Each structure stands twice: as C-alpha cells, then as structure tokens.
Coordinates of C-alpha atoms in Angstrom, one line a residue:
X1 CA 6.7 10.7 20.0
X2 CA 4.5 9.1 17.4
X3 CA 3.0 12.6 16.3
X4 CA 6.7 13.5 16.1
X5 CA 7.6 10.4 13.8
X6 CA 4.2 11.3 12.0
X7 CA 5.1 14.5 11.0
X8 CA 8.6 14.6 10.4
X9 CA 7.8 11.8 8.2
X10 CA 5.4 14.1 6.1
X11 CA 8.0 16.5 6.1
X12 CA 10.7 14.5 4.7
X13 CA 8.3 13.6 1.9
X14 CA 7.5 17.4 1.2
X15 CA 11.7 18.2 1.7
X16 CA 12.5 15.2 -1.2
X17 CA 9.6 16.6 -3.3
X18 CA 11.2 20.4 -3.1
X19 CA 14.5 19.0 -3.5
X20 CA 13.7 17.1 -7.0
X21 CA 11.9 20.1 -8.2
X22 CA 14.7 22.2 -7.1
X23 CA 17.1 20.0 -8.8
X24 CA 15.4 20.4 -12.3
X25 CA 15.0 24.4 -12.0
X26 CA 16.1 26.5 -14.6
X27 CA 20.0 28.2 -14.9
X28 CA 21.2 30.1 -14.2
X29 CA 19.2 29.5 -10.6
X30 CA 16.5 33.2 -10.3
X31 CA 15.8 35.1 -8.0
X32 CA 13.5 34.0 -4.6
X33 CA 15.6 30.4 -3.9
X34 CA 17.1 31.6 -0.7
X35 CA 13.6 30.8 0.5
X36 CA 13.9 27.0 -0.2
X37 CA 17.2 26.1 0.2
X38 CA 16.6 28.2 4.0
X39 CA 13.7 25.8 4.5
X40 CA 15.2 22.5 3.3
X41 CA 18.0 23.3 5.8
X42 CA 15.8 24.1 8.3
X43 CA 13.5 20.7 7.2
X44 CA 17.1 18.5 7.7
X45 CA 17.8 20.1 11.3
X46 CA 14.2 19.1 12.5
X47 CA 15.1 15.4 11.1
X48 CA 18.4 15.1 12.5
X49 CA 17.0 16.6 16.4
X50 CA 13.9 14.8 15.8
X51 CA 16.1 11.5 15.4
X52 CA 18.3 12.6 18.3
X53 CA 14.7 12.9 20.6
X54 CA 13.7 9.0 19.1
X55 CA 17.1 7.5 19.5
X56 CA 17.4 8.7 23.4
X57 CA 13.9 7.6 23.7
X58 CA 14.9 3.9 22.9
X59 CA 18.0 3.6 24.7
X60 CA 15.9 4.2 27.6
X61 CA 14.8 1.0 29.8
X62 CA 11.0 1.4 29.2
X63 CA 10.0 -0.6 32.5
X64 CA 11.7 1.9 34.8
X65 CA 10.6 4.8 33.0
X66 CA 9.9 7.5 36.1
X67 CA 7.8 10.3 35.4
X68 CA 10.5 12.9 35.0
X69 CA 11.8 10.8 32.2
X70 CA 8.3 10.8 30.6
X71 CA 7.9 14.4 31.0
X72 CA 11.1 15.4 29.6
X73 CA 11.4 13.6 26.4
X74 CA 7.9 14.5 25.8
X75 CA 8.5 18.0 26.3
X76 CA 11.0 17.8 23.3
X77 CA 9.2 16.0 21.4
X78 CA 6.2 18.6 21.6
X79 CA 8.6 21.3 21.0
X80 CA 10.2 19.6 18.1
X81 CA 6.7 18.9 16.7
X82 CA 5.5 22.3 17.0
X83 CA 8.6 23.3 14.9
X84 CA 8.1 20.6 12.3
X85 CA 4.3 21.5 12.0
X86 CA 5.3 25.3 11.4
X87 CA 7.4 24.4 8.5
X88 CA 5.3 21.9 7.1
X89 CA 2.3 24.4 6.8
X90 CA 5.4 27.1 5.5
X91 CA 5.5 24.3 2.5
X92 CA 2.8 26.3 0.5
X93 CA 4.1 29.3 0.9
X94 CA 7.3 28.2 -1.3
X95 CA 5.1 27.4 -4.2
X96 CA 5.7 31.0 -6.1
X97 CA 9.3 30.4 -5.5
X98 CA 9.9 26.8 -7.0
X99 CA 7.1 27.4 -9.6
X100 CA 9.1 30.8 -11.0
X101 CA 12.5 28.5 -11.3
X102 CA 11.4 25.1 -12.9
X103 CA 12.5 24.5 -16.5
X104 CA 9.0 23.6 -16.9
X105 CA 6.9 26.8 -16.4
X106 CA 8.0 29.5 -19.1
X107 CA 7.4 29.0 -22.6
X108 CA 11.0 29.2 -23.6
X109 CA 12.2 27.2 -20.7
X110 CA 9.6 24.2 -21.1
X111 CA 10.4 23.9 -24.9
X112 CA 14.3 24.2 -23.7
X113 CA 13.9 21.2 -21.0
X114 CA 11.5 19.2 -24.0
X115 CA 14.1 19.3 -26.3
X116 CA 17.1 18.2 -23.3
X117 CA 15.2 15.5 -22.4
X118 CA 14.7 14.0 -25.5
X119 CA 18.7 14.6 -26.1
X120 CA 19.6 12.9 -22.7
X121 CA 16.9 10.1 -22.3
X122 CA 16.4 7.4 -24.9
X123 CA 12.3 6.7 -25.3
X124 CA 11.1 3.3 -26.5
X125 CA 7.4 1.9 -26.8
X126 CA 5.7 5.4 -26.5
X127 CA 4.7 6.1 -30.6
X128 CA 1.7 4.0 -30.4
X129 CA 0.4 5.6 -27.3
X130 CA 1.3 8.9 -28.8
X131 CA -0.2 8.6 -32.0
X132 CA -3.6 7.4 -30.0
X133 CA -3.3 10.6 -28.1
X134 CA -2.8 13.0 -31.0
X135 CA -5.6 11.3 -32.9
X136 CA -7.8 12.4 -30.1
X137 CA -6.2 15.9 -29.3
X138 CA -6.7 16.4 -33.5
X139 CA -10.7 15.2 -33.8
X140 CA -13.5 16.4 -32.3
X141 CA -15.3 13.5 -30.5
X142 CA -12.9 13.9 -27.0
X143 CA -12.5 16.8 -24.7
X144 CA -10.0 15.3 -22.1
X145 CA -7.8 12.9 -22.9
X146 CA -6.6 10.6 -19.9
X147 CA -3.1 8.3 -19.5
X148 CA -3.7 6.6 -17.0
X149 CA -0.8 3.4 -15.5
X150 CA 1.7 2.2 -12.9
X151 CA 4.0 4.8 -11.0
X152 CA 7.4 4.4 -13.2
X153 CA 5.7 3.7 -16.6
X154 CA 6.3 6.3 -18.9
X155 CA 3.1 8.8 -18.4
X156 CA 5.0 12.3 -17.5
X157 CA 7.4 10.8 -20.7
X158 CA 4.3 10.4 -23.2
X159 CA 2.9 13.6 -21.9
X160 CA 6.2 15.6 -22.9
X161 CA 6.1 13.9 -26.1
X162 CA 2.9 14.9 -26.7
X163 CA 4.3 18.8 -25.7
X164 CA 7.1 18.2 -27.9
X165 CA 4.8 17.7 -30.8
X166 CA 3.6 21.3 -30.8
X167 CA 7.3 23.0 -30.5
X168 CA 7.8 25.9 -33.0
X169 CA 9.3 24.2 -36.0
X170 CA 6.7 21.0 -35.3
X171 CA 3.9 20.5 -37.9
X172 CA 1.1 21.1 -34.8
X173 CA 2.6 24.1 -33.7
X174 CA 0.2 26.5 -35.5
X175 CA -3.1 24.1 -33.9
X176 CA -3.6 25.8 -31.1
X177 CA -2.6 29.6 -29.8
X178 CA -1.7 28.1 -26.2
X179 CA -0.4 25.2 -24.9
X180 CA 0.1 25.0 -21.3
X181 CA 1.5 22.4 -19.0
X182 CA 1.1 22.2 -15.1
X183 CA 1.8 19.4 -12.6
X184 CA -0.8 18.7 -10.1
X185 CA 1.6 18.1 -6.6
X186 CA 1.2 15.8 -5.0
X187 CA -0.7 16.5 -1.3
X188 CA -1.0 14.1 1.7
X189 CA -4.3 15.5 3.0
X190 CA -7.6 15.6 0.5
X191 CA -9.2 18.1 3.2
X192 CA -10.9 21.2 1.7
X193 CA -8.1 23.7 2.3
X194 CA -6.0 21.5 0.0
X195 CA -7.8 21.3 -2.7
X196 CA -8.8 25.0 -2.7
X197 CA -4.8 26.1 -2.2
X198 CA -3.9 22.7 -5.3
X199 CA -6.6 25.2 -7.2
X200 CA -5.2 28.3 -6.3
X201 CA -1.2 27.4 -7.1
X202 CA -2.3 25.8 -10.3
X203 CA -4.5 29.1 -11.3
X204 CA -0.8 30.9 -10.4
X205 CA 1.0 28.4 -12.5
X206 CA -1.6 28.4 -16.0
X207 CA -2.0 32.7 -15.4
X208 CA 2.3 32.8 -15.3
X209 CA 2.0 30.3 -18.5
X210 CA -0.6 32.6 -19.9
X211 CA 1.5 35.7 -19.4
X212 CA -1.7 37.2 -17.5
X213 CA -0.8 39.5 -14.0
X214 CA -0.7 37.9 -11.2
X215 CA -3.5 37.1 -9.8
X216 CA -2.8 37.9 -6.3
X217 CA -2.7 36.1 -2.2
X218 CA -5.0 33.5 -1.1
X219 CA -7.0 34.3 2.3
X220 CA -5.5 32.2 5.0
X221 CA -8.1 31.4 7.3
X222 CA -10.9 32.6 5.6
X223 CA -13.1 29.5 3.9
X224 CA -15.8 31.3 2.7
X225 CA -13.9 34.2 1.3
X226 CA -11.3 31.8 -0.4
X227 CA -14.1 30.0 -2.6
X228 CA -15.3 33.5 -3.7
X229 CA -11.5 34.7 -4.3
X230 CA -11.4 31.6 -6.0
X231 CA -14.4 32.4 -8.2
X232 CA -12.7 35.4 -8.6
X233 CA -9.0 34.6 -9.7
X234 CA -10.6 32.0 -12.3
X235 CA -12.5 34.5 -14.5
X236 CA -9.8 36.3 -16.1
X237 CA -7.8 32.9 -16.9
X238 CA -11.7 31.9 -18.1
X239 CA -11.8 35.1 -20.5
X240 CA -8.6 34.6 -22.0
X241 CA -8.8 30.8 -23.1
X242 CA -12.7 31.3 -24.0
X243 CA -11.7 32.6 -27.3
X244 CA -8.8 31.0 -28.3
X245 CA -7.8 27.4 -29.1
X246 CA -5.8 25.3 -26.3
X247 CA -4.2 22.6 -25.3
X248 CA -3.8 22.2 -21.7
X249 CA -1.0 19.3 -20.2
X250 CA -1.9 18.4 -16.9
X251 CA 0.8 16.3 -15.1
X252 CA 0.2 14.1 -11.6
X253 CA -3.7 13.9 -11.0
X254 CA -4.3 12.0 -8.0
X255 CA -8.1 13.4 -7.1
X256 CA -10.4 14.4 -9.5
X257 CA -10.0 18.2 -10.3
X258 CA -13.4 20.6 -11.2
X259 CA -11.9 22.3 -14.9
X260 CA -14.4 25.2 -14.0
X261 CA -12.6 25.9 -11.1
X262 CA -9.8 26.9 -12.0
X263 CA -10.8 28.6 -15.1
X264 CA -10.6 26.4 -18.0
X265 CA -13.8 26.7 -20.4
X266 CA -16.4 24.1 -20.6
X267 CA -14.8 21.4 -23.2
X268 CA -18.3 20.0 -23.9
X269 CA -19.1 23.0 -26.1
X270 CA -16.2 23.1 -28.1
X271 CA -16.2 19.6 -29.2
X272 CA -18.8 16.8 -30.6
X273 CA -20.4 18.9 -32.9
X274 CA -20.4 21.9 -30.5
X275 CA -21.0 25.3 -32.6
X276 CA -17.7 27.0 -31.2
X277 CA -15.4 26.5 -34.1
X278 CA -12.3 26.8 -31.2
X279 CA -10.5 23.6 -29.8
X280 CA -10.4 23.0 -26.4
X281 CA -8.6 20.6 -25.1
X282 CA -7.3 19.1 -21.8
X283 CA -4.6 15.7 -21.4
X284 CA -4.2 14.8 -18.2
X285 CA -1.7 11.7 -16.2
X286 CA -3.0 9.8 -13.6
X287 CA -2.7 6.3 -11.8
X288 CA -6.3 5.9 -11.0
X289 CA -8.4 4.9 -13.5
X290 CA -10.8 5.7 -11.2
X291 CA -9.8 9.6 -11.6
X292 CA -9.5 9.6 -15.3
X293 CA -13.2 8.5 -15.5
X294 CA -14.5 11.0 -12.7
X295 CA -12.5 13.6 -14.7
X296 CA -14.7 12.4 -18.0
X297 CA -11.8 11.3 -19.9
X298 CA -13.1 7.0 -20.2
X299 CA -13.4 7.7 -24.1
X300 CA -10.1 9.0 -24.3
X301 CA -8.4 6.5 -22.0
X302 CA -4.6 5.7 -22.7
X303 CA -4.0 2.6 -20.5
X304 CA 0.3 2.7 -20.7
X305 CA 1.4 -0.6 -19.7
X306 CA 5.1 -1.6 -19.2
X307 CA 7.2 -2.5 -22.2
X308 CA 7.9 -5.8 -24.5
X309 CA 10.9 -8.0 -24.0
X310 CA 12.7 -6.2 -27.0
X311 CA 11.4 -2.2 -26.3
X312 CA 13.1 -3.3 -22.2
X313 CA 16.0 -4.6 -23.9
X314 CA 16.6 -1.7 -25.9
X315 CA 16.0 0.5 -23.0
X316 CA 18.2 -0.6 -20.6
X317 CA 21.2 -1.4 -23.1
X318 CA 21.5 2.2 -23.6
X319 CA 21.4 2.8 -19.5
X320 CA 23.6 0.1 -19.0
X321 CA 25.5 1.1 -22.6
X322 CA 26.3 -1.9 -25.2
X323 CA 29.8 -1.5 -24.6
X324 CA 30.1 -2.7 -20.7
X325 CA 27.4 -5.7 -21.4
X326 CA 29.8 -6.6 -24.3
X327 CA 32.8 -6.4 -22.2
X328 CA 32.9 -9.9 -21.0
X329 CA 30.7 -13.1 -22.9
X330 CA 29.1 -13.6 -19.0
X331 CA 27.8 -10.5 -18.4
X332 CA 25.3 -10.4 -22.2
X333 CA 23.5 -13.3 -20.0
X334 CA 23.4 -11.8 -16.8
X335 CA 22.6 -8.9 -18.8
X336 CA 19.1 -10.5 -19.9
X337 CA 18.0 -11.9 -16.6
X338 CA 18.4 -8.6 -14.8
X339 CA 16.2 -7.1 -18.1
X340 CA 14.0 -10.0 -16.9
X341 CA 13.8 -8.6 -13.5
X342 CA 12.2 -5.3 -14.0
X343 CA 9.8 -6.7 -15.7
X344 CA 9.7 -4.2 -18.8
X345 CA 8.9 -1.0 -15.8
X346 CA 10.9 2.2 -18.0
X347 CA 11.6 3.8 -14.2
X348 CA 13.5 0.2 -13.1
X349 CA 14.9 -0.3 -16.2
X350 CA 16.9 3.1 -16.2
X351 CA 17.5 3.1 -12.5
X352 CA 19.6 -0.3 -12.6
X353 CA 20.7 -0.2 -16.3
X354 CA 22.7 3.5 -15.1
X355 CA 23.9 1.6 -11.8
X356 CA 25.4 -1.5 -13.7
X357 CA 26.6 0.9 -16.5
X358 CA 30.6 1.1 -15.0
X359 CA 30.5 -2.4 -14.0
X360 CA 32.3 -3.8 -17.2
X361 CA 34.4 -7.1 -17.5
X362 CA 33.5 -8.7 -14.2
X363 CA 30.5 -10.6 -14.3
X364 CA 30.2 -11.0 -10.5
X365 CA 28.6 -7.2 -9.7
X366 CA 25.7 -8.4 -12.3
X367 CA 25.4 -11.8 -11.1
X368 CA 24.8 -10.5 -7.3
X369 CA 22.5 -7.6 -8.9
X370 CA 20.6 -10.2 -10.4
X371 CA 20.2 -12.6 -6.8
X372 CA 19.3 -9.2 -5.1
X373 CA 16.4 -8.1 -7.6
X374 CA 15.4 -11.8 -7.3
X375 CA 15.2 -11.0 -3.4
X376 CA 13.3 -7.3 -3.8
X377 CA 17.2 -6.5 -1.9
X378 CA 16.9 -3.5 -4.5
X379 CA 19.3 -1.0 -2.2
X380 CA 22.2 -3.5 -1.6
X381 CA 23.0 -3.4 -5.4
X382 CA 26.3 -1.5 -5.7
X383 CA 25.7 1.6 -7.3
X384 CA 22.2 2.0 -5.9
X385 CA 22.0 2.3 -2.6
X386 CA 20.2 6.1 -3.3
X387 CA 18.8 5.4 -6.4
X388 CA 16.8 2.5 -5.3
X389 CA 15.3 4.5 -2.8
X390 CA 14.4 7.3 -4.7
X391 CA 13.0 4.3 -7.4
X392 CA 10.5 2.8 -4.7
X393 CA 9.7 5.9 -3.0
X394 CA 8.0 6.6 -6.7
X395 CA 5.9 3.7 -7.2
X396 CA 4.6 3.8 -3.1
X397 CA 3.5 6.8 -3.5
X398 CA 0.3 5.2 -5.3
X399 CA 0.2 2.8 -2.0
X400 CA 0.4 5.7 0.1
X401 CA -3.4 7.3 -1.7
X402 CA -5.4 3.9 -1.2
X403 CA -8.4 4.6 0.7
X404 CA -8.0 3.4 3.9
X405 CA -6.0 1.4 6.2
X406 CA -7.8 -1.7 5.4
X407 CA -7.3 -1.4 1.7
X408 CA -3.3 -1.0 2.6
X409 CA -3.2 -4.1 4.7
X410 CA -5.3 -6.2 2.3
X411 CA -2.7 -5.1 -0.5
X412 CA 0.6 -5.5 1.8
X413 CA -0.6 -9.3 2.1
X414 CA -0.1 -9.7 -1.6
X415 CA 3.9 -9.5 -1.3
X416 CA 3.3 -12.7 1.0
X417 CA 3.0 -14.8 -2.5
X418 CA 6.1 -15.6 -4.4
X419 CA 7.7 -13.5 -7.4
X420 CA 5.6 -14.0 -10.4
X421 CA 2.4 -15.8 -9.0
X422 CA -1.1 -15.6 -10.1
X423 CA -3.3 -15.2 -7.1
X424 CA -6.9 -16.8 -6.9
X425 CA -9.1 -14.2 -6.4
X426 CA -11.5 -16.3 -3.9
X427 CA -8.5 -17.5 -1.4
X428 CA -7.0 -14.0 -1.2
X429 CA -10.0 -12.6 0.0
X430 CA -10.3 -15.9 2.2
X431 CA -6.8 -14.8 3.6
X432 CA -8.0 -11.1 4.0
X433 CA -10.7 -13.1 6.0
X434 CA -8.6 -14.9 8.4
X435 CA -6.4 -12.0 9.3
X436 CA -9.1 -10.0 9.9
X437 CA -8.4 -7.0 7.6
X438 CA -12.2 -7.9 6.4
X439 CA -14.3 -8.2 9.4
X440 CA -16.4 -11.6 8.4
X441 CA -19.4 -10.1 10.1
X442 CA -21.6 -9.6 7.3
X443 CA -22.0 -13.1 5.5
X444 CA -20.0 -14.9 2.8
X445 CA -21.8 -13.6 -0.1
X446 CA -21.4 -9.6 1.3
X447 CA -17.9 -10.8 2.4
X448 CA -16.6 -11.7 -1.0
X449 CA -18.0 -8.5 -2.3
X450 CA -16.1 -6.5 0.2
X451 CA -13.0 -8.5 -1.0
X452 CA -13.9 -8.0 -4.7
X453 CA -14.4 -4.1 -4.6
X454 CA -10.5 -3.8 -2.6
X455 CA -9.3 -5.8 -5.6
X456 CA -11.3 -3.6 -8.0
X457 CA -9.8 -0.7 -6.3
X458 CA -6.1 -1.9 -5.7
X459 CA -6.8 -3.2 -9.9
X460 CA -7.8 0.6 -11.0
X461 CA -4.8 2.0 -8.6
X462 CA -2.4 -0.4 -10.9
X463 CA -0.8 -2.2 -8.0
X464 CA -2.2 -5.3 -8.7
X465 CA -2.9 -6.6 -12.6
X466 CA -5.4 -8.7 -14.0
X467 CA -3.8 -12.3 -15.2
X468 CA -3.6 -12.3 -18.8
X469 CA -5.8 -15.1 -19.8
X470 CA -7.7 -15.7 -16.2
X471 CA -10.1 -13.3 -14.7
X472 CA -10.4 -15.3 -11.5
X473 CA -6.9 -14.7 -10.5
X474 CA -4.5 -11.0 -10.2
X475 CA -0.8 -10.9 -9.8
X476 CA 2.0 -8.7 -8.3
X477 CA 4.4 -6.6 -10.7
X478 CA 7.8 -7.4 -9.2
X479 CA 8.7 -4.1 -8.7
X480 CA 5.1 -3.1 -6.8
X481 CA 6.2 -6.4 -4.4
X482 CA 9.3 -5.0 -4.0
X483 CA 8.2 -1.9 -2.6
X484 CA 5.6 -3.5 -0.4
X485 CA 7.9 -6.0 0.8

C-alpha cells in the first residue's frame, strides 16, 4: 500500500507536468497527441482505482485484520502498482510527442508565444535584471549567465524577455545566427539513466531547434552503449554551433548539466580574450545557487528577488483590474493588505489578484481573502480553490530536491515560527537538536556546523532568506510557510 501511495504520487506529479505542457501546445493541436491524452487517461484511472484500493483499506478494522484480508488488498495493490510503474517509465517515451507541439520549440512558434505573452501578462521589476543580463550576453568577460531565485519569482519571465530581445525586428536580432531555448524537466530521480535520457531529450529538443535530422532512439537497457550513443548524437549538434555565434536559453536547471555533453562548444574559448571571434553563449534559470556556480556561471549571477511595495502593487492591480478595487472605498484597503500578503512573490500576486478580480463592490470576499492568506488557508479563498494548489505545488517543488530527509524536516520546523519572524540562527539549530533531526552525537561545536551547512543549503535553495540587516538570524517568505505548513 505505501509503494502504491509512492508511486501514484510520482505519477500524479508527471500527469500535472504533461498536462501544463499540454495546455500551452501550439494550434491548431499536431499530429502524435493521441499518445498523451491516452496516457493521461490512463494516469487518472490508476488514481481513481488506486484511491478505491486505499479507501477500502481504511475502512477496514485494522485489529481483526485476518490473513485473507491482508492478502487480498495487497494483491491489488501489487497489481495496481505494477500498472502505475509501467506508465510512469512510458513518461519518457512521450517526450517527442509533447516536445513537437509546445509553442515553445519551433522558431516561428516560440517567437509567436514571446510576443502572446508579453500581450496577455503585465511584467514589472524585470528591466534592471534584464539590462544586467544583456550586458553580459553583449561583452566578452562571461560565458554562462545564471538567474538564479525562489520558485514563483519571475526567472522563466526574465528569460523570455531576454528571448524577446533577439525577435526579428529587435535591434539584437542580427547578434547571433541561433538562438535556442530548451527547458530542462523536471525529474524525481538524479540516478544515471536520468540524466543520460534529460541529455538525450534535450539533444532531440536543441537538434529540432537547429533544424538538424533527427538524431535517432536511445538504447534502453544498454548503459555502456547509451554513453557512446550519447557521444555520438552530440557531435553533429557540436559541428553546427562550432562555427556560428549562439545564444542558448536554458529553462528549469535543477542539477548541474555537462555543456559538452550535449554538444554545445566549449564557451571558455570563445570569450575572455579567446581567439575565436564567434560568441558563445549559454543563460540558464535555476533555484540553487548552488547549481548556477557548479555550472560556472557565479560571475554572471542574476539573484531575482521578489518585488517592491509599488512594482507588487502595480502587478496585482492589473490581476485584480483597477476597476473592481475601485468599486467600493473598502475594498482599495483590503486591496493593500492582501498586496501585503504575498509579499511582492509575481506567482502569488497574479494567482490571487485574477481570483479577486470579479469580486467588485462587496468588501467581505477580500476581507476573508485577507484572514485566510494571514492563516496560509490559501485554497479556501473563493475563486482559488485550483489555483492555489497549482500556486504551492510550484514553489514545493524546490522542497521536494533538498538533499535529504533530514534537511526536509529541519526546514518543515521553520513554519513552526509565526508569519514574518526573524529566526536566531543558534536556537533553530538548538531546536533541530532537541527533535532529533540532528543527532547531537558529535559535540556542540560539530553540532552547530551541521546546523549551519542545512541553513546554508536551505539559504542557496531560496526557502529560507538572510534577515536584512542581521546575519545571525533567517526568516520564512510567507508564501514558502505556507506551503510547508
């Protein structure tokens, strides 16, 4: 039963992954969906006779439990396991599929969806960031350029902005003779097959970019073969962007990634005074900072951090639209405090300025809005009971990469303090102490640096920030508690 839970789990995750990507494919819909719309169906049967196996598990009376009983529900359970497993590793195989129909992947399609977005989506507090950016992707001194902050902040958003500056028509568009943009997806396992099918999908998605053939199947069970098919698939992306100028967009890093590997040319040679006259150049979004100085990109770090009182307040008065907040002389106020609430995060600011956006000339909707942020009661705001899910599932998704259980438990603890406090570094990790997340066995001085590299770790994952004027102490964004709470 707990394998069960474990994997349908996982494969939830992978069916709301497919179905955003789905969501946001080009139209009209091409060719080769039939494959992923039969596999989501087939992912939401497993959940619903998964749940069906669970539920008559718990109605059981556990003490009287015979064997029969036992044996039974854990012969469905195994069977419905074996059928989640199957389409969990079939996942992969939808890759060419989804990759052929997002807005994202053809050169007419990803300028199309650029431009949409900029249309649909208001953008506030990102020109600084991108004017750092292009002053690195236009000099010479920085080969990877790294944007690095919280889940909801704005990176994917700075990184299209940075696309949208090389659109035909855009002053930049003659700098380089490709620009390519891939998302690294997100994978719950960091075991070698992974990362050599992450590899091989994104060597599928830069060669379709590139307009090369395809490069043809991965070995399945082969490990030895598929690190020389790897070699091999790489060289003729490495021969094409050898000898012209790039700009490669790399979306989602959540491991660090080996360029080589997947084909792109060494950057160190084309920049600091290199003698190749071409530009190379890769940007890349991550949450770690951790990553984005494994991946060599510390001199061009971007550290995007949530917006300013008046940048949030711009934002969500276009979600929440100037015309319901001035529909009643309550609601302005109320208006402000839930601003307050999201703490200047662009992902909460949208998410609950859209959901209060038909709630015009009764102030009580906002007012209990405003109690339930207060409370981290996100999904019982009217309006949001999807949205808000959706919302938090975002940001955990850094919680769900920390290291270890320990490191998840020690971070959990930190939703114990109230909304808004600074925490003393010294009697969190005293607390970590006591409840035995850190096992005290190694004396106090090893102890406390135990404690210190978690909140290094938890810092450089942005779920906990550095107090602004007090290195002794962190605090909690209220939207990080609110998804650990």
């Amino acid at each position: 039963m707990s394998d069960l839970q474990s994997e349908v789990s996982k494969l939830s995750a992978m069916g709301r992954d497919v179905q955003s990507r789905v969501a946001a494919r080009a139209r009209p819909p091409v060719s080769g969906m039939g494959s992923v719309d039969n596999w989501l169906k087939r992912s939401a049967a497993i959940d619903k006779e998964a749940k069906r196996v669970s539920d008559d598990y718990a109605a059981m009376c556990l003490p009287r439990l015979n064997f029969w009983s036992r044996y039974s529900i854990g012969r469905r359970a195994s069977r419905k396991l074996h059928k989640a497993r199957q389409l969990v590793q079939q996942r992969e195989s939808l890759e060419d599929a989804l990759a052929a129909s997002s807005s994202m992947t053809r050169s007419r399609g990803r300028y199309e969806a650029v431009q949409e977005r900029q249309i649909e989506t208001m953008v506030v507090g990102m020109d600084p960031y991108l004017n750092q950016a292009l002053r690195h992707i236009d000099g010479d001194e920085v080969g990877v350029i790294g944007i690095c902050g919280m889940g909801g902040v704005g990176k994917t958003t700075l990184l299209r902005k940075i696309l949208g500056e090389f659109l035909p028509g855009k002053e930049r568009n003659k700098d380089f003779h490709k620009v390519i943009w891939a998302v690294v997806y997100k994978k719950s396992t960091a075991t070698v097959d992974a990362m050599d099918n992450d590899i091989a999908r994104l060597q599928n998605d830069i060669a379709r970019e590139l307009g090369l053939p395809p490069l043809g199947k991965m070995p399945a069970d082969d490990d030895d073969c598929s690190k020389q098919v790897l070699q091999q698939r790489a060289q003729p992306i490495h021969e094409y962007l050898s000898t012209r100028n790039f700009l490669l967009l790399l979306d989602d890093l959540w491991s660090p990634l080996e360029l080589k590997s997947i084909g792109i040319p060494d950057l160190n040679s084309t920049c600091g005074g290199g003698v190749s006259r071409l530009k190379h150049k890769v940007v890349l979004t991550s949450r770690s900072e951790a990553v984005c100085g494994q991946m060599k990109a510390a001199p061009g770090l971007i550290d995007v951090q949530c917006l300013n009182d008046d940048d949030a307040w711009s934002l969500f008065e276009f979600n929440a639209t100037k015309q319901t907040i001035e529909s009643h002389t309550a609601i302005g106020r109320l208006a402000r405090q839930v601003m307050s609430e999201c703490q200047g995060l662009p992902l909460a600011l949208n998410t609950i300025g859209r959901a209060l956006s038909t709630k015009s000339g009764d102030p009580k909707p906002w007012k209990e809005a405003y109690e339930k942020l207060r409370n981290a009661r996100h999904s019982e705001i009217t309006g949001m009971e999807k949205d808000s899910a959706a919302m938090l599932h975002r940001i955990k998704i850094s919680y769900d990469y920390l290291p270890s259980q320990m490191v998840k438990d020690c971070f959990l603890s930190c939703s114990l303090w109230p909304e808004d406090c600074y925490i003393e570094k010294a009697k969190l990790i005293e607390c970590w102490l006591g409840l035995g997340f850190i096992a005290g066995s190694f004396g106090i001085d090893d102890d406390m640096d135990i404690g210190m590299n978690i909140i290094t770790s938890l810092n450089e994952a942005h779920l906990l920030d550095p107090a602004d004027d007090d290195s002794t102490k962190v605090r909690m964004h209220d939207m990080i508690r609110a998804m650990s709470l």
